[in-house]
Amino acid sequence: MTGSSSSLSTGRFSLSDVEHIARARLLEQTPTLSWELSDANRATRQAAIATGESATIAAFLLARARIVEKMIAAKNPQVRTDPLRLTPPWWLTAVLAAAAFLLGLLLDQLGSTDARINLLSLPFFGVLLWNIVVYVMLFISGLRHGEKRDFLHLRAALELLEKTVIAKQIRKTQIMSAVLEPLTLHYAARAFHLAALTFVLGMIVSVLLRGVGTAYTVGWESTWFAESPEIVYQIIALVYGIFTNFLGPMPNILDVANMRFDRLAVNGYEASAGLWLMRMIVMLCFFVVIPRALLVLKHTVQIAQLKKHFPLDLDDRYYSAILRTWRTEAMNLDLLVPETQMSQPSIEGAYRLAETLGFNLSDVRTHAWNTEEATVPMTLEIKGQSQQVWLLISGTTTPEPEVQGQAIEEIKKKVGKTPVILLVDMAAYMVRFGDFGERIENRKDLWRDFAQSVGLAVVFFHSGLQPDEKTCDELKLAAHQVA
């Protein structure tokens, strides 16, 4: 690719795309599989060729994921590339909703015993108060950007359970946490809103069932308000009267006083149990069923939107490294080799490093470089700032500021802002002095001091070994490819 990061289209990821991409990532980051950094960069190059220069990031990553799966399956026949599902299993929500429904049935039974309906029932008032508090907290947290609407961390607990269940299906790993976060957050929120809804439906079903074949008495009793019927009247008028007046007139203060359970038999006062049951049902529907149903619908819509437009974090190190390699496909690498040190193993080792970093080998150009003259190789052509220049030097050479230093200054002037890296091959030096670790470190220190004096980054490698991740990371850092 030839564009900068700012000119690339980010594209849109569907949930299916993310499942493919995440599955490829899991395979790539499985340490027991045969998979090298050079394989990863080869997959990147093949995907870049397959999708073309105008491809979006989403199309490129999806194509690369499919190529990675095929390459890993070819190198590791024992691997099964099973489908990956990032959505929590449906039964988690179903179990929670069913448990809430049963709890609602039992709680209402506890609130009204002995065929009596207490209008000051603690469970009834508690459910209303709890839901009102939840709505207030949802409103407040909605005004605070970046904050989760989870003031009791209940959703976090269910979210963790959902992640654990999913992770067990795809292998328990931390790398999936960030991917699962958006979905499990909404699934957990929807599950708890649905549980609150089914809990109240359980209470309503219990109330309705009570009116079949049983004559219930409606009244009130209270330790604190037994001698204050006016307070009870205000509570009943506030809770039952404001939203249920269409069902019939509310009792006056005298009627409320006579509805105290210990006075009902004496005063002969009778109140319609069916009317009060309907008032309770209407209040539960108004304050719980309808709002919770709307919240369930809201999160269902958000889940559907996520499945179409999934927010994949491209700043993650895994994706950013792939995208950097993708964007450097059209970069040319100039490799300068001193004329007196044209060692074929060193050159081949440098080429292996370049391939591992994602350069096309056809774009790696080797130049003979006379370090004893302050001149620039005639073959060195600079076509812009998308290049890198590696100065390949053997570790057996002693750095001399008055010799290599002058030549390097001319190179730096010629290439301008193009990254220039001093690449020191320690293979031959370690063959001579492999038993003297201190001597090897002293030689590296000499080259570090020299590199600092000429303002270059220095990277050491062994041309006789396969490129390792540490050396590749140092080269990327030296070329300002990573922060």
Coordinates of C-alpha atoms in Angstrom, one line a residue:
M1 CA 0.0 0.0 0.0
T2 CA 1.1 3.5 -0.7
G3 CA -1.1 5.7 1.4
S4 CA -0.5 7.1 4.8
S5 CA -2.6 6.0 7.7
S6 CA -4.8 9.0 7.6
S7 CA -5.8 8.4 3.9
L8 CA -6.9 4.8 4.4
S9 CA -10.6 4.0 4.8
T10 CA -11.3 2.2 8.0
G11 CA -14.2 0.3 6.5
R12 CA -17.0 -1.3 8.4
F13 CA -16.7 -4.6 10.3
S14 CA -19.6 -6.9 10.6
L15 CA -19.7 -9.4 13.5
S16 CA -19.0 -12.2 11.0
D17 CA -15.9 -10.3 9.8
V18 CA -14.7 -9.8 13.4
E19 CA -15.2 -13.5 14.2
H20 CA -13.1 -14.5 11.2
I21 CA -10.4 -12.0 12.1
A22 CA -10.4 -12.9 15.8
R23 CA -10.1 -16.6 15.0
A24 CA -7.1 -16.0 12.8
R25 CA -5.5 -13.9 15.6
L26 CA -6.1 -16.7 18.1
L27 CA -4.4 -19.1 15.7
E28 CA -1.4 -16.8 15.1
Q29 CA -0.9 -16.2 18.8
T30 CA -1.0 -19.9 19.7
P31 CA 2.6 -20.6 20.8
T32 CA 2.3 -24.4 20.1
L33 CA 1.7 -23.9 16.4
S34 CA 4.3 -23.7 13.7
W35 CA 4.0 -20.0 12.7
E36 CA 6.8 -17.5 12.2
L37 CA 6.8 -13.7 11.8
S38 CA 7.9 -14.2 8.2
D39 CA 4.7 -16.3 7.6
A40 CA 2.6 -13.5 9.1
N41 CA 4.2 -10.9 6.8
R42 CA 3.8 -13.3 3.8
A43 CA 0.1 -13.5 4.6
T44 CA -0.1 -9.7 4.7
R45 CA 1.6 -9.4 1.3
Q46 CA -0.8 -12.0 -0.2
A47 CA -3.8 -10.2 1.2
A48 CA -2.6 -6.8 -0.1
I49 CA -2.2 -8.3 -3.6
A50 CA -5.6 -10.0 -3.4
T51 CA -7.5 -7.0 -2.2
G52 CA -5.7 -4.3 -4.2
E53 CA -4.6 -0.8 -3.3
S54 CA -8.1 0.6 -3.0
A55 CA -9.2 -2.0 -0.4
T56 CA -10.6 -0.8 2.9
I57 CA -9.0 -2.0 6.2
A58 CA -12.0 -4.2 6.8
A59 CA -11.7 -6.0 3.5
F60 CA -7.9 -6.3 3.8
L61 CA -8.0 -7.8 7.4
L62 CA -10.8 -10.2 6.4
A63 CA -8.8 -11.4 3.4
R64 CA -5.7 -11.8 5.5
A65 CA -7.6 -13.7 8.1
R66 CA -8.7 -16.3 5.6
I67 CA -5.2 -16.6 4.1
V68 CA -3.8 -17.0 7.7
E69 CA -6.2 -19.9 8.4
K70 CA -5.3 -21.7 5.2
M71 CA -1.5 -21.2 5.8
I72 CA -1.7 -22.4 9.4
A73 CA -3.8 -25.4 8.4
A74 CA -1.3 -26.3 5.8
K75 CA 1.7 -26.0 8.2
N76 CA -0.2 -27.6 11.1
P77 CA -2.5 -30.4 9.8
Q78 CA -3.6 -31.2 13.3
V79 CA -5.2 -27.8 13.9
R80 CA -9.0 -27.5 13.6
T81 CA -10.2 -24.1 12.5
D82 CA -13.6 -24.4 14.2
P83 CA -16.1 -21.5 13.7
L84 CA -15.8 -18.8 16.3
R85 CA -18.9 -17.3 18.0
L86 CA -18.5 -14.0 19.9
T87 CA -22.1 -13.8 21.1
P88 CA -22.9 -15.2 24.6
P89 CA -25.0 -18.4 24.6
W90 CA -28.8 -17.8 24.7
W91 CA -29.3 -20.0 27.7
L92 CA -27.5 -17.6 30.0
T93 CA -30.2 -15.0 29.4
A94 CA -33.0 -17.6 29.5
V95 CA -31.9 -19.0 32.8
L96 CA -31.6 -15.6 34.4
A97 CA -35.1 -14.6 33.1
A98 CA -36.7 -17.9 34.3
A99 CA -35.1 -17.6 37.7
A100 CA -36.3 -14.0 38.0
F101 CA -39.9 -15.1 37.0
L102 CA -39.9 -17.8 39.7
L103 CA -38.6 -15.3 42.3
G104 CA -41.3 -12.9 41.4
L105 CA -43.9 -15.6 42.0
L106 CA -42.5 -16.4 45.4
L107 CA -41.9 -12.8 46.5
D108 CA -45.5 -11.9 45.9
Q109 CA -46.6 -14.9 47.9
L110 CA -44.5 -13.6 50.8
G111 CA -45.9 -10.2 50.5
S112 CA -49.6 -11.2 50.9
T113 CA -50.5 -14.1 53.2
D114 CA -53.6 -15.6 54.7
A115 CA -55.8 -14.4 51.8
R116 CA -55.0 -10.8 52.6
I117 CA -53.6 -8.1 50.4
N118 CA -51.6 -5.5 52.3
L119 CA -51.6 -2.2 50.5
L120 CA -48.4 -1.3 52.3
S121 CA -46.7 -4.5 51.1
L122 CA -43.0 -4.1 51.4
P123 CA -42.2 -6.3 48.3
F124 CA -44.5 -4.2 46.2
F125 CA -43.2 -0.9 47.4
G126 CA -39.6 -2.2 47.2
V127 CA -40.0 -3.2 43.6
L128 CA -41.3 0.2 42.6
L129 CA -38.6 2.0 44.6
W130 CA -35.8 -0.2 43.2
N131 CA -36.8 0.4 39.6
I132 CA -37.2 4.2 40.2
V133 CA -33.7 4.3 41.6
V134 CA -32.4 2.3 38.7
Y135 CA -33.9 4.7 36.2
V136 CA -32.4 7.7 38.0
M137 CA -29.0 6.1 38.0
L138 CA -29.3 5.2 34.4
F139 CA -30.1 8.9 33.6
I140 CA -27.2 10.2 35.7
S141 CA -24.7 7.7 34.3
G142 CA -25.9 8.5 30.8
L143 CA -24.8 12.1 31.3
R144 CA -21.3 11.0 32.2
H145 CA -19.5 10.2 29.0
G146 CA -17.4 7.0 29.1
E147 CA -19.0 5.7 32.3
K148 CA -20.7 2.3 32.3
R149 CA -24.3 2.2 33.5
D150 CA -23.6 -0.3 36.2
F151 CA -23.7 1.4 39.6
L152 CA -23.9 -1.9 41.5
H153 CA -21.5 -3.8 39.2
L154 CA -24.2 -6.4 38.5
R155 CA -23.7 -6.2 34.8
A156 CA -20.0 -6.5 35.2
A157 CA -20.5 -9.8 37.0
L158 CA -22.8 -11.2 34.2
E159 CA -20.4 -9.8 31.6
L160 CA -17.5 -11.6 33.2
L161 CA -19.6 -14.8 33.2
E162 CA -20.5 -14.4 29.5
K163 CA -16.8 -13.8 28.6
T164 CA -15.8 -16.9 30.5
V165 CA -18.3 -19.1 28.8
I166 CA -17.3 -17.7 25.3
A167 CA -13.6 -18.0 26.1
K168 CA -14.0 -21.6 27.1
Q169 CA -15.5 -22.3 23.8
I170 CA -12.7 -20.7 21.8
R171 CA -9.8 -21.3 24.4
K172 CA -9.4 -19.2 27.5
T173 CA -7.3 -16.2 26.5
Q174 CA -6.9 -12.6 27.5
I175 CA -6.6 -11.3 24.0
M176 CA -10.4 -11.7 23.5
S177 CA -11.4 -9.5 26.3
A178 CA -11.2 -6.2 24.3
V179 CA -13.1 -7.8 21.4
L180 CA -15.8 -9.2 23.6
E181 CA -16.3 -6.0 25.6
P182 CA -18.8 -4.1 23.4
L183 CA -21.1 -7.1 22.8
T184 CA -21.1 -8.6 26.3
L185 CA -21.8 -5.2 27.8
H186 CA -25.1 -4.9 25.9
Y187 CA -25.9 -8.5 26.3
A188 CA -25.5 -8.2 30.0
A189 CA -27.6 -5.0 30.2
R190 CA -30.3 -6.6 28.1
A191 CA -30.3 -9.7 30.2
F192 CA -30.8 -7.8 33.5
H193 CA -33.5 -5.6 32.1
L194 CA -35.3 -8.7 30.8
A195 CA -34.8 -10.3 34.3
A196 CA -36.4 -7.3 35.9
L197 CA -39.3 -7.5 33.5
T198 CA -39.9 -11.2 34.0
F199 CA -39.6 -10.8 37.8
V200 CA -42.5 -8.3 37.8
L201 CA -44.4 -10.5 35.3
G202 CA -44.0 -13.3 37.9
M203 CA -45.5 -11.0 40.5
I204 CA -48.4 -10.1 38.2
V205 CA -49.1 -13.7 37.3
S206 CA -49.2 -14.5 41.0
V207 CA -51.6 -11.6 41.7
L208 CA -53.9 -12.7 38.8
L209 CA -53.9 -16.3 39.9
R210 CA -54.8 -15.3 43.4
G211 CA -58.1 -13.9 42.2
V212 CA -59.3 -17.3 40.9
G213 CA -61.1 -19.4 43.5
T214 CA -60.0 -17.3 46.5
A215 CA -61.7 -14.3 48.2
Y216 CA -59.1 -11.9 49.3
T217 CA -59.4 -9.1 51.8
V218 CA -57.8 -5.7 51.1
G219 CA -56.4 -3.5 53.8
W220 CA -53.3 -2.3 55.5
E221 CA -51.3 -2.7 58.7
S222 CA -48.3 -0.9 60.0
T223 CA -46.3 -0.7 63.2
W224 CA -45.3 2.9 62.6
F225 CA -48.5 4.3 61.0
A226 CA -51.1 2.4 63.0
E227 CA -52.3 5.5 64.7
S228 CA -51.7 7.8 61.7
P229 CA -54.3 7.0 59.1
E230 CA -53.7 10.4 57.4
I231 CA -50.1 9.4 56.6
V232 CA -51.3 6.0 55.2
Y233 CA -54.0 7.9 53.2
Q234 CA -51.3 10.1 51.6
I235 CA -49.1 7.1 50.8
I236 CA -52.0 5.2 49.2
A237 CA -53.2 8.3 47.3
L238 CA -49.7 8.9 46.0
V239 CA -48.8 5.4 45.0
Y240 CA -52.1 4.0 43.8
G241 CA -54.1 7.1 42.9
I242 CA -52.1 9.3 40.5
F243 CA -51.9 6.8 37.6
T244 CA -54.9 4.6 38.4
N245 CA -57.8 7.1 38.7
F246 CA -59.3 5.7 35.5
L247 CA -60.1 2.5 37.3
G248 CA -62.4 4.2 39.8
P249 CA -62.5 6.7 42.7
M250 CA -60.0 6.5 45.5
P251 CA -61.2 6.1 49.1
N252 CA -61.3 9.1 51.4
I253 CA -59.3 9.4 54.6
L254 CA -62.1 7.8 56.7
D255 CA -62.4 4.8 54.4
V256 CA -58.6 4.4 54.6
A257 CA -58.7 4.4 58.4
N258 CA -61.5 1.8 58.4
M259 CA -59.4 -0.4 56.0
R260 CA -56.9 -1.2 58.8
F261 CA -57.0 -5.0 59.1
D262 CA -57.9 -5.0 62.8
R263 CA -60.9 -2.7 62.2
L264 CA -62.3 -4.4 59.1
A265 CA -64.3 -7.0 61.0
V266 CA -65.5 -4.5 63.6
N267 CA -66.5 -1.8 61.2
G268 CA -67.9 -4.1 58.6
Y269 CA -66.1 -2.2 55.9
E270 CA -65.5 -4.1 52.6
A271 CA -63.3 -3.0 49.7
S272 CA -63.1 -4.6 46.3
A273 CA -60.0 -6.8 46.2
G274 CA -60.2 -7.0 42.4
L275 CA -60.0 -3.2 42.0
W276 CA -56.9 -2.9 44.2
L277 CA -55.3 -5.9 42.5
M278 CA -55.8 -4.1 39.1
R279 CA -54.3 -0.9 40.6
M280 CA -51.2 -2.8 41.7
I281 CA -50.9 -4.4 38.2
V282 CA -51.2 -1.1 36.5
M283 CA -48.5 0.5 38.7
L284 CA -46.2 -2.4 38.0
C285 CA -46.8 -2.2 34.3
F286 CA -46.3 1.6 34.3
F287 CA -43.1 1.7 36.4
V288 CA -41.5 -1.7 35.5
V289 CA -43.0 -3.6 32.5
I290 CA -43.1 -0.8 30.0
P291 CA -39.8 0.9 30.8
R292 CA -37.9 -2.4 31.1
A293 CA -39.4 -3.6 27.8
L294 CA -38.3 -0.4 26.1
L295 CA -34.8 -0.8 27.6
V296 CA -34.7 -4.4 26.4
L297 CA -35.7 -3.2 22.9
K298 CA -33.0 -0.5 23.1
H299 CA -30.2 -2.9 23.8
T300 CA -31.5 -5.3 21.2
V301 CA -31.3 -2.6 18.6
Q302 CA -27.8 -1.7 19.8
I303 CA -26.7 -5.3 19.5
A304 CA -28.1 -5.5 16.0
Q305 CA -26.2 -2.4 15.1
L306 CA -23.0 -3.8 16.6
K307 CA -23.4 -6.9 14.5
K308 CA -23.4 -4.8 11.4
H309 CA -20.8 -2.2 12.5
F310 CA -18.5 -3.7 15.0
P311 CA -15.9 -1.3 16.7
L312 CA -12.7 -3.3 16.2
D313 CA -9.8 -1.5 18.0
L314 CA -7.2 -1.0 15.3
D315 CA -4.9 0.7 17.8
D316 CA -4.3 -2.7 19.4
R317 CA -0.7 -3.8 18.9
Y318 CA -1.6 -6.9 16.8
Y319 CA -3.6 -4.9 14.3
S320 CA -1.4 -1.9 14.2
A321 CA 1.6 -4.1 13.4
I322 CA -0.3 -5.7 10.5
L323 CA -1.4 -2.4 9.1
R324 CA 2.1 -0.9 9.3
T325 CA 3.4 -3.9 7.3
W326 CA 0.5 -3.5 4.9
R327 CA 1.3 0.2 4.4
T328 CA 5.0 -0.5 3.8
E329 CA 4.4 -2.9 1.0
A330 CA 5.5 -0.3 -1.6
M331 CA 8.5 0.9 0.3
N332 CA 12.0 0.4 -1.0
L333 CA 14.8 -0.7 1.2
D334 CA 18.4 0.4 0.3
L335 CA 21.1 -1.9 1.8
L336 CA 24.6 -0.4 1.8
V337 CA 27.4 -2.9 2.1
P338 CA 31.1 -1.8 2.5
E339 CA 33.1 -2.9 -0.6
T340 CA 35.7 -4.5 1.7
Q341 CA 33.1 -6.6 3.5
M342 CA 30.9 -8.0 0.8
S343 CA 30.0 -11.1 2.9
Q344 CA 27.3 -13.1 1.3
P345 CA 26.0 -14.6 4.6
S346 CA 25.7 -11.1 6.0
I347 CA 23.7 -9.9 3.0
E348 CA 21.5 -12.9 3.1
G349 CA 20.9 -12.4 6.8
A350 CA 19.9 -8.8 6.1
Y351 CA 17.5 -10.0 3.4
R352 CA 15.9 -12.4 5.8
L353 CA 15.4 -9.5 8.2
A354 CA 13.8 -7.4 5.5
E355 CA 11.5 -10.2 4.5
T356 CA 10.5 -10.8 8.1
L357 CA 9.6 -7.1 8.5
G358 CA 7.4 -7.3 5.4
F359 CA 9.5 -5.8 2.6
N360 CA 9.2 -7.3 -0.8
L361 CA 12.6 -8.7 -1.7
S362 CA 12.3 -7.3 -5.2
D363 CA 12.3 -3.8 -3.6
V364 CA 15.5 -4.4 -1.5
R365 CA 18.4 -2.9 -3.4
T366 CA 22.0 -3.6 -2.5
H367 CA 24.7 -0.9 -3.0
A368 CA 28.5 -1.2 -2.8
W369 CA 29.7 1.4 -0.3
N370 CA 33.2 2.7 0.1
T371 CA 33.5 3.6 3.7
E372 CA 36.9 5.1 3.3
E373 CA 35.7 7.9 1.0
A374 CA 33.1 10.4 2.0
T375 CA 31.0 9.7 -1.1
V376 CA 27.5 8.3 -1.8
P377 CA 27.1 5.2 -4.0
M378 CA 26.1 6.2 -7.5
T379 CA 23.4 3.5 -7.5
L380 CA 21.6 5.0 -4.5
E381 CA 18.4 6.7 -5.6
I382 CA 16.1 8.4 -3.3
K383 CA 12.5 8.5 -4.3
G384 CA 10.9 10.0 -1.2
Q385 CA 10.5 9.5 2.5
S386 CA 8.9 6.1 2.2
Q387 CA 12.3 4.4 2.1
Q388 CA 14.7 3.0 4.7
V389 CA 18.5 2.8 4.5
W390 CA 20.4 0.1 6.3
L391 CA 24.2 0.4 6.6
L392 CA 25.4 -3.2 6.9
I393 CA 28.7 -3.5 8.7
S394 CA 30.5 -6.5 10.2
G395 CA 31.1 -6.6 13.9
T396 CA 34.7 -7.5 13.3
T397 CA 35.3 -4.0 12.0
T398 CA 36.4 -1.4 14.5
P399 CA 34.4 1.8 14.3
E400 CA 36.4 4.8 13.2
P401 CA 34.7 8.2 13.3
E402 CA 37.2 9.7 10.9
V403 CA 36.6 6.9 8.4
Q404 CA 33.0 5.5 8.5
G405 CA 31.9 8.7 10.3
Q406 CA 32.5 11.0 7.3
A407 CA 31.0 8.5 4.9
I408 CA 27.9 8.2 7.1
E409 CA 27.5 12.0 7.3
E410 CA 27.4 12.1 3.4
I411 CA 24.8 9.4 3.3
K412 CA 22.6 11.2 5.9
K413 CA 22.8 14.5 3.9
K414 CA 21.8 12.7 0.7
V415 CA 18.8 10.8 2.1
G416 CA 17.5 13.7 4.2
K417 CA 14.7 12.6 6.6
T418 CA 14.7 8.9 5.4
P419 CA 15.4 6.6 8.4
V420 CA 19.0 5.4 8.4
I421 CA 19.9 2.4 10.5
L422 CA 23.4 1.0 11.4
L423 CA 23.0 -2.8 11.1
V424 CA 25.9 -4.6 12.7
D425 CA 26.4 -8.4 11.9
M426 CA 28.0 -10.0 15.0
A427 CA 28.2 -13.5 13.5
A428 CA 31.8 -13.5 12.4
Y429 CA 32.9 -11.7 15.6
M430 CA 31.1 -14.3 17.8
V431 CA 32.8 -17.1 15.9
R432 CA 36.1 -15.7 16.9
F433 CA 35.3 -14.7 20.5
G434 CA 32.2 -16.7 21.3
D435 CA 33.7 -17.8 24.6
F436 CA 34.4 -14.2 25.7
G437 CA 31.0 -12.7 26.5
E438 CA 32.6 -9.6 28.0
R439 CA 34.6 -9.0 24.9
I440 CA 31.5 -9.2 22.7
E441 CA 29.7 -6.7 24.9
N442 CA 32.6 -4.3 24.8
R443 CA 32.5 -4.5 21.0
K444 CA 28.8 -3.7 21.0
D445 CA 29.5 -0.8 23.3
L446 CA 32.0 0.6 20.8
W447 CA 29.4 0.5 18.1
R448 CA 26.8 2.0 20.3
D449 CA 29.1 4.9 21.2
F450 CA 29.9 5.4 17.5
A451 CA 26.3 5.3 16.5
Q452 CA 25.4 7.9 19.1
S453 CA 28.2 10.1 17.8
V454 CA 26.9 10.1 14.3
G455 CA 23.3 10.3 15.3
L456 CA 22.1 6.9 14.1
A457 CA 20.3 4.0 15.7
V458 CA 22.2 0.7 15.8
V459 CA 20.8 -2.8 15.7
F460 CA 22.8 -6.0 16.2
F461 CA 22.0 -9.3 14.6
H462 CA 23.5 -12.7 13.8
S463 CA 23.4 -13.6 10.1
G464 CA 23.7 -17.3 10.9
L465 CA 20.4 -17.3 12.9
Q466 CA 16.8 -16.9 11.9
P467 CA 15.5 -13.4 12.6
D468 CA 14.1 -13.1 16.1
E469 CA 11.3 -10.9 17.3
K470 CA 13.6 -8.8 19.5
T471 CA 15.8 -7.8 16.6
C472 CA 12.7 -7.1 14.4
D473 CA 11.2 -4.9 17.1
E474 CA 14.5 -3.0 17.5
L475 CA 14.5 -2.4 13.7
K476 CA 10.9 -1.1 13.7
L477 CA 11.7 1.2 16.6
A478 CA 14.8 2.5 14.9
A479 CA 12.8 3.2 11.8
H480 CA 10.1 5.0 13.9
Q481 CA 7.5 2.5 12.9
V482 CA 6.4 1.9 16.5
A483 CA 6.1 4.2 19.4

